[in-house]
Amino acid sequence: MANSKQAPDLTAGSAPLTMRPTLAGMDHMISAGHYLATQAGMQVLQAGGNAIDAGVAAGIALGVVQSDIVNFGGVAPCLVYHAESRKVWSISGLGYWPRAARLETFLQRHAGTIPAGILRTVIPAAPDAWITALERFGTMGFGDVAAGAIRLARDGFVMYPLMAEVIADNADNYRRWASSAAVYLPGGRPPPAGAIFRQADLAASLQYMVDEEGAHASAGRLAGLAAARRAFYQGDIAARIVDYHKAEGGLMTHEDLRDFAVEVDAALATDFRGTQVHSCGFWCQGPSLLQMLNILETCDLKSLGHNSAAYVHLLTEAIKLAFADREVHYADPRHTAVPQQALLSKGYARERLALIDPRRAGPDMPPAGRLPTARDIHVREAGDGDTARTDPRLDTSYVAVVDRHGNAFSATPSDGSYNTPVIPGTGICPSARGSQSWAEAGHPCAIGPGRRPRLTPNPSLAIRPGEYVMPFGTPGGDVQCQAMLQTFLNIEVFGMELQQAIEAPRFASFSFPSSFEPHTTQPGRLMIEDLIAHEVGDALAGMGHAVKWWRDRNWRAGAMCAVRHDLATGIRWGGADPRRPAYAAGW
């Protein structure tokens, strides 16, 4: 590892020092949401695995060392850059509602809400996403990449402050289910920071999949991976999931699990001043980042000044416009007609840009574009005591990798354990991502059999031909695309190094319906980290924004991770966000 060159100047004065150096490696680089996951991925890279092998290893490990916010049975959308073909692929990593799911059930029995617990369960997608990534793009077996996660679950790891805080804050939620309390409240209490935290059932579940793979190893790597998949979706793990759902009034069946498969498609992309930025499809919020970049592409952003009032205002208004389209037009394309080409067109972006008044905040919830799927937005306004309006749900992490061949991997695994029960004997919470559907007739993301929720986790990957390849992403719910936008522009427009771009102060709008049940909004709310001058906040308030402040670099502003492969020099640069326990490592 090595420190990077001296950071460039910004618009005036010297660039601020970073809390950590930008790391550099000649062979490979990884950055992930927890340092132990980074280490698990590094071990695979050092053993000869490629970026996909290492990314899957880190992703599975995140489901152990961040199992409060990431679950092995959750979601795991991925992007893969295949260096030889120079193509970028999307792996959906998102489950859909079971066959028995009916919107009427939630309208009539639950008053149009999606209650916490087992009824939020959609089909677990992460195991199939990880295995599909290995099959299509990897070189190793499931046991090779899961070894680090199994050790961490079986032998334990040292509980760290943020996870301890999340579990303690949600202790009453964990107590709702005995199986969850047994894991997350050992001895009846939340584990304190510094305690050894073990997850024996989760280790056993992962080991069972490895053992089933080993029983078919003589037939080759792909046969072994198929056996590991069957162990989860048709074997003992599936049986435990289905039995629990039957006993507790859930919807999951053997057929739902057996017939599930993630999708592998060409990634979406837009061109921002010669850089192609890639995203997964409209079943997630990822394309809204592409829309934001399209709206801002023709603007002279640098002349506004980094994090000036004019700059923050312009980005905030672009974010609001993109999220208005997200609310109205984004949905599972298999079940809803999504005007994909129109939403990502440059002409449409110019129309949206024309709606922004450079001196005044626009409507709190601006109208979506009048495209064929336009409809009215029904807003549930949050009360004064509802902190969730500015508190992105802690249910996501991220991993970026570039290997010695130039392949790149970008994944955003997710799903928390505090709003749905652990399946007894497995250590796994099947995905509660149904919380990102709507119990609302006529909504494009309404509950229905086989329909996918509109997912917040969305990895990204930027390529500037001949210059660099950069996987990047973050946790943070509705903050994700906003943090990714700011970090990307810090690099692309203001010339910041990776770590400097990640650590730079951020802001986030909440002036739109939350992606999470109950989908409330806080009109005009703009959160700003107080490392940005208060004079900027005062000016924004004068423009009509409802400004509130986050203290210092705040975990609620996301936890960006990125790896940048310089194609001219071959150097792999890595950065990770000090706002959470994210770390990069390279060689």
Coordinates of C-alpha atoms in Angstrom, one line a residue:
M1 CA 0.0 0.0 0.0
A2 CA 1.1 3.6 -0.6
N3 CA -0.1 7.0 0.0
S4 CA -1.4 8.9 -3.0
K5 CA 0.0 12.1 -4.5
Q6 CA -0.7 15.5 -3.0
A7 CA -4.4 16.3 -3.4
P8 CA -5.2 19.1 -5.9
D9 CA -6.5 22.5 -4.9
L10 CA -10.3 23.2 -5.0
T11 CA -11.8 26.5 -6.1
A12 CA -9.8 28.5 -3.6
G13 CA -7.1 27.8 -1.0
S14 CA -5.6 24.5 -0.2
A15 CA -7.5 21.2 -0.3
P16 CA -8.4 19.9 3.1
L17 CA -6.4 17.1 4.6
T18 CA -8.1 13.7 4.8
M19 CA -8.5 11.5 7.9
R20 CA -7.1 8.6 6.0
P21 CA -4.8 8.3 2.9
T22 CA -6.0 7.2 -0.5
L23 CA -4.5 3.7 -0.8
A24 CA -2.7 2.4 -3.8
G25 CA -2.0 -1.0 -5.1
M26 CA -0.4 -2.4 -8.2
D27 CA -2.2 -5.8 -8.3
H28 CA -5.6 -5.5 -6.7
M29 CA -7.7 -3.3 -4.4
I30 CA -10.9 -3.8 -2.4
S31 CA -13.0 -1.4 -0.3
A32 CA -15.9 -2.7 1.8
G33 CA -18.3 -1.5 4.5
H34 CA -16.5 -3.3 7.3
Y35 CA -12.8 -3.9 7.7
L36 CA -13.2 -7.7 8.4
A37 CA -15.2 -8.1 5.2
T38 CA -12.4 -6.2 3.4
Q39 CA -9.9 -8.7 4.9
A40 CA -12.0 -11.7 3.8
G41 CA -12.0 -10.4 0.3
M42 CA -8.2 -9.6 0.4
Q43 CA -7.5 -13.2 1.5
V44 CA -9.3 -14.5 -1.6
L45 CA -7.4 -12.0 -3.9
Q46 CA -4.1 -13.1 -2.3
A47 CA -5.1 -16.7 -3.0
G48 CA -5.5 -16.0 -6.7
G49 CA -9.2 -15.3 -6.9
N50 CA -10.5 -12.6 -9.2
A51 CA -12.6 -9.5 -8.3
I52 CA -15.8 -11.4 -8.4
D53 CA -14.6 -14.2 -6.1
A54 CA -13.3 -11.5 -3.7
G55 CA -16.4 -9.4 -3.9
V56 CA -18.6 -12.4 -3.1
A57 CA -16.4 -13.4 -0.2
A58 CA -16.6 -9.8 1.2
G59 CA -20.4 -9.7 0.6
I60 CA -21.0 -12.9 2.4
A61 CA -18.8 -11.7 5.3
L62 CA -20.8 -8.4 5.5
G63 CA -23.8 -10.6 6.3
V64 CA -21.9 -11.8 9.4
V65 CA -20.0 -8.8 10.7
Q66 CA -22.9 -6.4 9.8
S67 CA -25.8 -8.8 10.3
D68 CA -27.8 -6.1 11.9
I69 CA -28.0 -4.4 8.5
V70 CA -27.0 -7.1 6.0
N71 CA -28.4 -10.6 5.8
F72 CA -27.2 -13.6 4.0
G73 CA -30.8 -14.3 3.1
G74 CA -31.4 -10.7 2.0
V75 CA -30.7 -8.8 -1.3
A76 CA -27.5 -8.3 -3.2
P77 CA -27.7 -6.4 -6.4
C78 CA -24.3 -6.5 -8.3
L79 CA -22.5 -5.0 -11.2
V80 CA -19.7 -6.8 -12.9
Y81 CA -17.2 -5.3 -15.4
H82 CA -15.6 -8.1 -17.5
A83 CA -12.3 -6.6 -18.6
E84 CA -11.8 -9.0 -21.5
S85 CA -15.1 -8.2 -23.2
R86 CA -15.3 -4.6 -21.7
K87 CA -19.0 -5.2 -20.9
V88 CA -20.8 -4.4 -17.7
W89 CA -23.4 -6.8 -16.4
S90 CA -26.2 -6.4 -13.8
I91 CA -27.2 -9.2 -11.4
S92 CA -30.6 -8.4 -10.0
G93 CA -30.1 -9.9 -6.5
L94 CA -33.7 -8.9 -5.5
G95 CA -36.5 -11.3 -4.6
Y96 CA -40.1 -11.0 -5.5
W97 CA -43.3 -11.5 -3.5
P98 CA -44.5 -15.1 -3.0
R99 CA -47.3 -16.5 -5.1
A100 CA -49.7 -16.2 -2.2
A101 CA -49.2 -12.5 -1.8
R102 CA -52.3 -10.4 -2.4
L103 CA -52.6 -6.6 -2.1
E104 CA -56.2 -7.1 -0.7
T105 CA -54.7 -8.8 2.3
F106 CA -52.8 -5.7 3.3
L107 CA -55.6 -3.3 2.4
Q108 CA -58.3 -5.2 4.3
R109 CA -56.5 -6.8 7.2
H110 CA -53.7 -4.2 7.8
A111 CA -55.3 -0.9 6.9
G112 CA -53.1 -0.3 3.9
T113 CA -49.8 -0.9 5.8
I114 CA -47.1 -3.5 5.5
P115 CA -46.5 -4.7 9.1
A116 CA -43.1 -5.5 10.4
G117 CA -42.5 -9.2 10.6
I118 CA -42.9 -12.3 8.5
L119 CA -45.5 -10.8 6.1
R120 CA -42.8 -8.5 4.6
T121 CA -40.8 -11.5 3.4
V122 CA -40.0 -11.7 -0.3
I123 CA -37.9 -14.5 -1.7
P124 CA -34.3 -14.4 -0.5
A125 CA -32.1 -13.4 -3.4
A126 CA -28.6 -12.9 -2.1
P127 CA -27.6 -16.5 -2.0
D128 CA -28.5 -17.0 -5.7
A129 CA -26.9 -13.7 -6.6
W130 CA -23.6 -14.6 -5.0
I131 CA -23.6 -18.1 -6.6
T132 CA -24.7 -16.7 -10.0
A133 CA -21.8 -14.2 -9.9
L134 CA -19.4 -17.1 -9.2
E135 CA -20.9 -19.2 -12.0
R136 CA -20.9 -16.6 -14.6
F137 CA -17.8 -14.5 -13.8
G138 CA -15.8 -16.1 -10.9
T139 CA -13.1 -18.8 -10.7
M140 CA -13.7 -20.3 -7.2
G141 CA -16.2 -22.5 -5.4
F142 CA -18.7 -21.4 -2.7
G143 CA -16.6 -23.0 0.0
D144 CA -13.5 -21.1 -1.1
V145 CA -15.2 -17.7 -0.8
A146 CA -17.4 -18.5 2.2
A147 CA -14.5 -19.6 4.4
G148 CA -13.9 -16.3 6.0
A149 CA -17.5 -15.6 6.8
I150 CA -17.9 -19.0 8.4
R151 CA -14.9 -18.4 10.7
L152 CA -16.3 -15.0 11.7
A153 CA -19.7 -16.5 12.4
R154 CA -18.4 -19.6 14.2
D155 CA -15.5 -18.1 16.2
G156 CA -17.0 -14.6 16.5
F157 CA -15.7 -11.1 16.1
V158 CA -15.4 -8.1 18.4
M159 CA -18.6 -6.1 18.6
Y160 CA -18.0 -2.6 17.4
P161 CA -19.7 0.6 18.5
L162 CA -22.1 1.2 15.6
M163 CA -23.5 -2.3 15.5
A164 CA -23.8 -2.3 19.3
E165 CA -25.7 1.0 19.1
V166 CA -28.1 -0.4 16.4
I167 CA -28.8 -3.6 18.3
A168 CA -29.4 -1.6 21.6
D169 CA -31.7 0.9 19.9
N170 CA -33.7 -2.0 18.4
A171 CA -33.6 -4.3 21.5
D172 CA -37.4 -4.2 21.8
N173 CA -37.8 -5.1 18.1
Y174 CA -35.5 -8.1 18.5
R175 CA -37.4 -9.2 21.6
R176 CA -40.6 -9.7 19.5
W177 CA -39.2 -13.0 18.3
A178 CA -37.5 -15.5 20.5
S179 CA -35.3 -16.8 17.6
S180 CA -34.1 -13.2 17.1
A181 CA -33.5 -12.5 20.7
A182 CA -31.5 -15.7 21.1
V183 CA -29.0 -14.3 18.5
Y184 CA -28.9 -10.6 19.1
L185 CA -29.7 -10.4 22.8
P186 CA -27.4 -13.0 24.3
G187 CA -28.1 -13.4 28.0
G188 CA -31.2 -11.2 27.4
R189 CA -29.2 -8.0 26.7
P190 CA -27.7 -6.3 23.7
P191 CA -24.0 -7.1 23.3
P192 CA -21.8 -4.2 24.3
A193 CA -19.0 -2.9 22.2
G194 CA -15.9 -5.0 22.9
A195 CA -17.8 -8.2 23.5
I196 CA -17.2 -11.3 21.3
F197 CA -20.3 -11.9 19.1
R198 CA -20.9 -15.3 17.7
Q199 CA -23.6 -16.6 15.3
A200 CA -23.3 -20.4 15.5
D201 CA -26.5 -21.2 13.5
L202 CA -25.5 -18.9 10.7
A203 CA -22.1 -20.6 10.6
A204 CA -23.8 -24.0 10.4
S205 CA -26.1 -22.9 7.6
L206 CA -23.1 -21.7 5.5
Q207 CA -21.2 -24.8 6.3
Y208 CA -24.1 -27.0 5.2
M209 CA -24.0 -25.3 1.8
V210 CA -20.3 -25.9 1.6
D211 CA -20.7 -29.5 2.6
E212 CA -23.4 -30.0 -0.1
E213 CA -21.0 -28.4 -2.6
G214 CA -18.2 -30.7 -1.6
A215 CA -20.4 -33.8 -2.1
H216 CA -20.7 -32.9 -5.8
A217 CA -17.2 -31.6 -6.2
S218 CA -16.1 -34.5 -8.4
A219 CA -18.5 -33.3 -11.1
G220 CA -16.8 -30.0 -11.4
R221 CA -17.0 -26.4 -10.0
L222 CA -20.3 -25.6 -11.6
A223 CA -22.0 -28.7 -10.3
G224 CA -20.7 -27.9 -6.8
L225 CA -22.1 -24.4 -7.0
A226 CA -25.5 -25.8 -8.2
A227 CA -25.5 -28.1 -5.2
A228 CA -24.8 -25.2 -2.8
R229 CA -27.7 -23.3 -4.4
R230 CA -30.0 -26.4 -3.9
A231 CA -29.0 -26.6 -0.3
F232 CA -30.4 -23.2 0.3
Y233 CA -33.5 -23.1 -2.0
Q234 CA -34.5 -26.8 -1.9
G235 CA -32.7 -28.4 1.0
D236 CA -32.7 -28.1 4.8
I237 CA -32.6 -24.3 4.9
A238 CA -35.6 -24.1 2.6
A239 CA -37.5 -26.6 4.7
R240 CA -36.9 -24.5 7.9
I241 CA -38.0 -21.3 6.2
V242 CA -41.2 -22.9 4.8
D243 CA -42.0 -24.6 8.1
Y244 CA -41.7 -21.4 10.0
H245 CA -43.8 -19.5 7.6
K246 CA -46.5 -22.2 7.8
A247 CA -46.5 -22.1 11.6
E248 CA -46.5 -18.3 11.8
G249 CA -48.8 -17.2 9.1
G250 CA -46.3 -16.4 6.5
L251 CA -46.6 -16.8 2.7
M252 CA -43.4 -18.6 1.5
T253 CA -43.7 -22.0 0.0
H254 CA -41.3 -24.7 -1.3
E255 CA -42.3 -23.8 -4.9
D256 CA -41.5 -20.1 -4.3
L257 CA -38.0 -20.9 -3.3
R258 CA -37.4 -23.7 -5.7
D259 CA -38.4 -21.7 -8.8
F260 CA -36.5 -18.5 -7.9
A261 CA -33.6 -17.2 -10.0
V262 CA -31.9 -13.8 -10.3
E263 CA -31.6 -12.1 -13.6
V264 CA -28.4 -11.2 -15.4
D265 CA -28.7 -8.3 -17.9
A266 CA -26.6 -5.7 -19.6
A267 CA -26.3 -2.8 -17.1
L268 CA -28.0 0.6 -17.8
A269 CA -25.7 3.5 -18.5
T270 CA -25.5 7.2 -19.2
D271 CA -22.6 9.3 -20.5
F272 CA -21.5 12.2 -18.3
R273 CA -19.0 14.3 -20.2
G274 CA -17.3 11.2 -21.6
T275 CA -17.6 9.0 -18.6
Q276 CA -20.1 6.1 -18.7
V277 CA -21.9 5.7 -15.4
H278 CA -23.6 2.3 -15.0
S279 CA -26.6 1.2 -12.9
C280 CA -28.8 -1.8 -12.4
G281 CA -32.4 -1.6 -13.8
F282 CA -35.5 0.3 -12.9
W283 CA -36.5 -2.3 -10.3
C284 CA -34.1 -0.3 -8.1
Q285 CA -33.5 3.4 -7.6
G286 CA -30.1 3.2 -9.4
P287 CA -31.3 4.9 -12.6
S288 CA -32.2 8.0 -10.6
L289 CA -28.4 8.7 -10.2
L290 CA -28.2 8.5 -14.0
Q291 CA -31.0 11.0 -14.3
M292 CA -29.4 13.4 -11.8
L293 CA -26.2 13.3 -13.8
N294 CA -28.1 13.9 -17.1
I295 CA -29.8 17.0 -15.6
L296 CA -26.6 18.4 -14.3
E297 CA -24.3 17.6 -17.3
T298 CA -24.6 20.9 -19.1
C299 CA -24.3 23.0 -16.0
D300 CA -21.0 24.8 -15.1
L301 CA -20.8 23.2 -11.7
K302 CA -17.2 24.1 -11.0
S303 CA -17.8 27.8 -11.3
L304 CA -20.5 27.6 -8.7
G305 CA -17.9 26.6 -6.1
H306 CA -17.8 23.3 -4.2
N307 CA -20.6 23.1 -1.6
S308 CA -21.6 26.7 -2.1
A309 CA -25.2 27.6 -1.6
A310 CA -25.7 27.8 -5.4
Y311 CA -24.1 24.4 -5.8
V312 CA -26.0 22.7 -3.0
H313 CA -29.3 24.2 -4.2
L314 CA -28.8 23.1 -7.8
L315 CA -28.0 19.5 -6.8
T316 CA -30.8 19.4 -4.4
E317 CA -33.3 20.5 -7.0
A318 CA -32.0 17.9 -9.5
I319 CA -32.3 15.2 -6.8
K320 CA -35.9 16.2 -6.1
L321 CA -36.8 16.1 -9.8
A322 CA -35.2 12.6 -10.3
F323 CA -36.9 11.3 -7.2
A324 CA -40.3 12.6 -8.4
D325 CA -39.8 10.4 -11.5
R326 CA -38.6 7.5 -9.2
E327 CA -41.9 7.8 -7.3
V328 CA -44.1 7.8 -10.4
H329 CA -42.3 5.8 -13.1
Y330 CA -39.9 3.3 -11.4
A331 CA -41.1 -0.3 -10.9
D332 CA -40.5 -3.9 -11.8
P333 CA -40.3 -3.8 -15.6
R334 CA -41.6 -7.4 -15.7
H335 CA -45.0 -6.2 -14.4
T336 CA -45.1 -2.4 -15.2
A337 CA -44.5 -0.4 -18.4
V338 CA -41.5 1.8 -17.5
P339 CA -40.6 4.5 -20.0
Q340 CA -36.9 3.7 -19.7
Q341 CA -35.5 5.3 -22.8
A342 CA -37.4 8.5 -22.2
L343 CA -36.3 8.8 -18.6
L344 CA -32.7 8.4 -19.5
S345 CA -32.7 10.6 -22.6
K346 CA -30.7 13.8 -22.7
G347 CA -33.6 15.8 -24.2
Y348 CA -35.8 14.8 -21.2
A349 CA -33.0 15.9 -18.9
R350 CA -32.9 19.3 -20.5
E351 CA -36.7 19.7 -19.9
R352 CA -36.2 18.8 -16.3
L353 CA -33.3 21.2 -15.8
A354 CA -35.5 24.0 -17.2
L355 CA -37.8 23.6 -14.2
I356 CA -35.1 24.6 -11.7
D357 CA -35.1 28.2 -10.5
P358 CA -31.5 29.0 -9.6
R359 CA -32.7 31.5 -6.9
R360 CA -35.6 29.6 -5.3
A361 CA -36.4 26.1 -4.1
G362 CA -39.0 24.5 -6.2
P363 CA -42.0 22.5 -5.0
D364 CA -41.3 20.2 -2.1
M365 CA -42.5 17.3 -4.2
P366 CA -42.1 18.5 -7.9
P367 CA -44.3 16.9 -10.5
A368 CA -42.9 13.9 -12.3
G369 CA -42.4 14.1 -16.1
R370 CA -45.5 13.8 -18.2
L371 CA -44.5 10.5 -19.6
P372 CA -47.0 7.7 -20.5
T373 CA -47.0 6.2 -17.0
A374 CA -47.5 9.5 -15.2
R375 CA -49.9 9.5 -12.2
D376 CA -50.6 11.6 -9.1
I377 CA -48.4 11.2 -6.1
H378 CA -50.1 10.5 -2.7
V379 CA -47.9 11.9 0.0
R380 CA -48.0 10.8 3.7
E381 CA -46.4 13.7 5.6
A382 CA -44.3 12.7 8.6
G383 CA -45.2 14.1 12.0
D384 CA -42.7 16.3 14.0
G385 CA -41.8 13.3 16.2
D386 CA -41.0 11.0 13.3
T387 CA -37.2 10.8 13.2
A388 CA -37.3 8.3 10.3
R389 CA -37.9 11.1 7.9
T390 CA -34.2 12.1 8.1
D391 CA -32.8 8.8 9.4
P392 CA -32.0 6.4 6.5
R393 CA -32.7 2.9 7.5
L394 CA -29.6 1.0 8.6
D395 CA -29.9 -2.0 6.4
T396 CA -27.2 -1.9 3.8
S397 CA -23.5 -2.2 3.1
Y398 CA -21.2 -2.1 0.1
V399 CA -18.2 -3.7 -1.6
A400 CA -16.0 -2.6 -4.5
V401 CA -13.1 -4.6 -6.0
V402 CA -10.7 -4.4 -8.9
D403 CA -8.4 -7.4 -9.6
R404 CA -5.1 -7.9 -11.4
H405 CA -6.8 -8.5 -14.7
G406 CA -8.8 -5.3 -14.5
N407 CA -12.2 -6.9 -13.7
A408 CA -14.3 -4.9 -11.4
F409 CA -17.1 -5.8 -9.0
S410 CA -19.6 -3.6 -7.3
A411 CA -22.3 -4.9 -4.9
T412 CA -24.7 -3.5 -2.3
P413 CA -25.9 -6.3 -0.1
S414 CA -28.6 -5.5 2.4
D415 CA -31.5 -6.4 4.7
G416 CA -31.7 -5.8 8.4
S417 CA -32.5 -8.3 11.1
Y418 CA -34.5 -6.0 13.5
N419 CA -37.8 -5.9 11.6
T420 CA -38.3 -9.5 10.7
P421 CA -37.6 -12.8 12.6
V422 CA -34.6 -15.0 12.4
I423 CA -35.7 -18.4 11.1
P424 CA -35.0 -20.8 14.1
G425 CA -31.9 -22.9 13.7
T426 CA -30.6 -21.0 10.6
G427 CA -29.3 -17.7 11.8
I428 CA -30.9 -16.2 8.7
C429 CA -33.6 -13.6 8.1
P430 CA -35.2 -14.1 4.7
S431 CA -35.5 -10.8 3.0
A432 CA -38.0 -8.3 4.5
R433 CA -37.6 -6.1 1.5
G434 CA -41.3 -6.1 1.1
S435 CA -41.1 -2.9 3.2
Q436 CA -40.2 -1.2 -0.1
S437 CA -43.5 -2.1 -1.8
W438 CA -46.7 -0.1 -1.4
A439 CA -50.0 -1.4 0.0
E440 CA -51.7 1.0 -2.3
A441 CA -54.0 0.2 -5.2
G442 CA -52.7 1.7 -8.5
H443 CA -49.2 2.3 -7.3
P444 CA -46.6 1.0 -9.7
C445 CA -44.8 -0.8 -6.9
A446 CA -48.0 -2.2 -5.3
I447 CA -47.8 -5.6 -3.6
G448 CA -48.6 -8.6 -5.9
P449 CA -47.5 -12.2 -6.6
G450 CA -44.2 -12.3 -8.4
R451 CA -43.6 -8.5 -8.2
R452 CA -40.4 -7.0 -7.0
P453 CA -40.3 -4.1 -4.5
R454 CA -38.5 -1.0 -5.7
L455 CA -35.1 -1.5 -4.1
T456 CA -32.9 1.3 -2.6
P457 CA -29.6 -0.6 -2.7
N458 CA -27.9 0.2 -6.0
P459 CA -24.3 -0.4 -6.9
S460 CA -22.6 1.8 -9.5
L461 CA -19.6 1.6 -11.8
A462 CA -18.0 4.4 -13.8
I463 CA -15.8 3.9 -16.8
R464 CA -13.9 6.6 -18.7
P465 CA -12.5 4.8 -21.7
G466 CA -8.8 4.6 -21.8
E467 CA -8.5 6.4 -18.4
Y468 CA -10.2 4.6 -15.5
V469 CA -12.7 2.0 -14.2
M470 CA -14.3 2.8 -10.9
P471 CA -16.8 0.7 -8.9
F472 CA -18.4 2.8 -6.2
G473 CA -21.4 2.8 -3.8
T474 CA -22.8 3.3 -0.3
P475 CA -25.5 2.3 2.2
G476 CA -28.0 4.9 3.3
G477 CA -31.5 4.2 1.9
D478 CA -32.8 7.2 0.1
V479 CA -29.4 8.9 0.7
Q480 CA -27.5 6.4 -1.5
C481 CA -27.8 8.1 -4.9
Q482 CA -27.4 11.5 -3.3
A483 CA -24.0 10.5 -1.7
M484 CA -22.9 8.7 -4.8
L485 CA -23.7 11.8 -6.9
Q486 CA -21.7 14.1 -4.7
T487 CA -18.7 11.8 -4.5
F488 CA -18.7 11.2 -8.2
L489 CA -18.8 15.0 -8.9
N490 CA -16.1 15.6 -6.3
I491 CA -13.9 13.4 -8.5
E492 CA -15.1 14.2 -12.0
V493 CA -15.7 18.0 -11.7
F494 CA -13.5 19.1 -8.8
G495 CA -10.5 16.8 -9.3
M496 CA -10.5 15.4 -5.8
E497 CA -8.6 12.2 -5.0
L498 CA -10.7 9.2 -4.0
Q499 CA -10.4 9.5 -0.2
Q500 CA -10.8 13.3 -0.3
A501 CA -13.9 13.0 -2.4
I502 CA -15.4 10.4 0.0
E503 CA -14.7 12.4 3.1
A504 CA -15.9 15.8 1.8
P505 CA -18.9 17.2 3.6
R506 CA -22.3 16.0 2.2
F507 CA -26.0 17.0 2.3
A508 CA -29.2 15.1 1.6
S509 CA -32.8 16.0 0.7
F510 CA -35.8 14.2 2.3
S511 CA -38.4 16.1 0.4
F512 CA -40.1 13.0 -1.2
P513 CA -41.9 9.9 -0.1
S514 CA -39.5 7.6 1.7
S515 CA -38.8 4.3 0.0
F516 CA -39.6 2.5 3.3
E517 CA -42.9 1.7 4.8
P518 CA -44.8 3.9 5.7
H519 CA -43.4 6.1 2.9
T520 CA -43.7 9.4 4.8
T521 CA -42.1 12.6 3.6
Q522 CA -40.7 15.8 5.2
P523 CA -41.5 18.6 2.8
G524 CA -38.5 20.7 1.9
R525 CA -36.2 19.0 4.4
L526 CA -32.5 19.4 3.6
M527 CA -29.9 17.9 6.0
I528 CA -26.4 19.3 5.9
E529 CA -23.2 18.2 7.6
D530 CA -22.0 21.0 9.8
L531 CA -18.6 20.9 8.2
I532 CA -20.2 23.0 5.5
A533 CA -20.3 26.7 6.5
H534 CA -23.4 27.8 8.4
E535 CA -23.6 30.8 6.1
V536 CA -24.4 28.3 3.3
G537 CA -27.2 26.8 5.3
D538 CA -28.6 30.3 6.0
A539 CA -28.5 31.2 2.3
L540 CA -30.3 27.9 1.4
A541 CA -33.0 28.5 4.1
G542 CA -33.5 32.0 2.5
M543 CA -34.1 30.2 -0.8
G544 CA -36.9 28.2 0.7
H545 CA -35.2 25.0 1.8
A546 CA -36.1 23.5 5.3
V547 CA -32.5 23.3 6.5
K548 CA -31.4 21.1 9.4
W549 CA -27.9 20.1 10.5
W550 CA -26.0 16.8 10.9
R551 CA -23.1 17.0 13.3
D552 CA -19.6 16.4 11.8
R553 CA -19.2 13.5 9.3
N554 CA -22.4 11.7 10.1
W555 CA -23.2 8.0 9.4
R556 CA -26.6 9.0 8.2
A557 CA -24.9 10.7 5.2
G558 CA -23.8 7.3 3.9
A559 CA -20.6 5.3 3.9
M560 CA -19.0 5.6 0.5
C561 CA -16.5 3.0 -0.8
A562 CA -14.7 3.2 -4.1
V563 CA -11.9 1.6 -6.1
R564 CA -10.4 3.4 -9.1
H565 CA -8.2 1.6 -11.6
D566 CA -6.0 4.0 -13.5
L567 CA -5.7 2.4 -16.9
A568 CA -2.6 4.4 -17.9
T569 CA -0.5 3.5 -14.9
G570 CA -2.1 0.3 -13.8
I571 CA -2.4 1.6 -10.2
R572 CA -5.6 0.7 -8.3
W573 CA -6.6 3.4 -5.9
G574 CA -8.9 2.7 -2.9
G575 CA -10.9 4.8 -0.5
A576 CA -13.4 4.1 2.3
D577 CA -15.6 6.3 4.4
P578 CA -14.7 7.1 8.0
R579 CA -18.4 7.8 8.8
R580 CA -18.8 4.0 9.4
P581 CA -16.3 1.1 9.9
A582 CA -15.5 0.9 6.1
Y583 CA -12.0 0.2 5.0
A584 CA -10.0 -0.3 1.9
A585 CA -7.0 -2.6 1.3
G586 CA -4.8 -3.4 -1.7
W587 CA -1.5 -4.8 -2.9

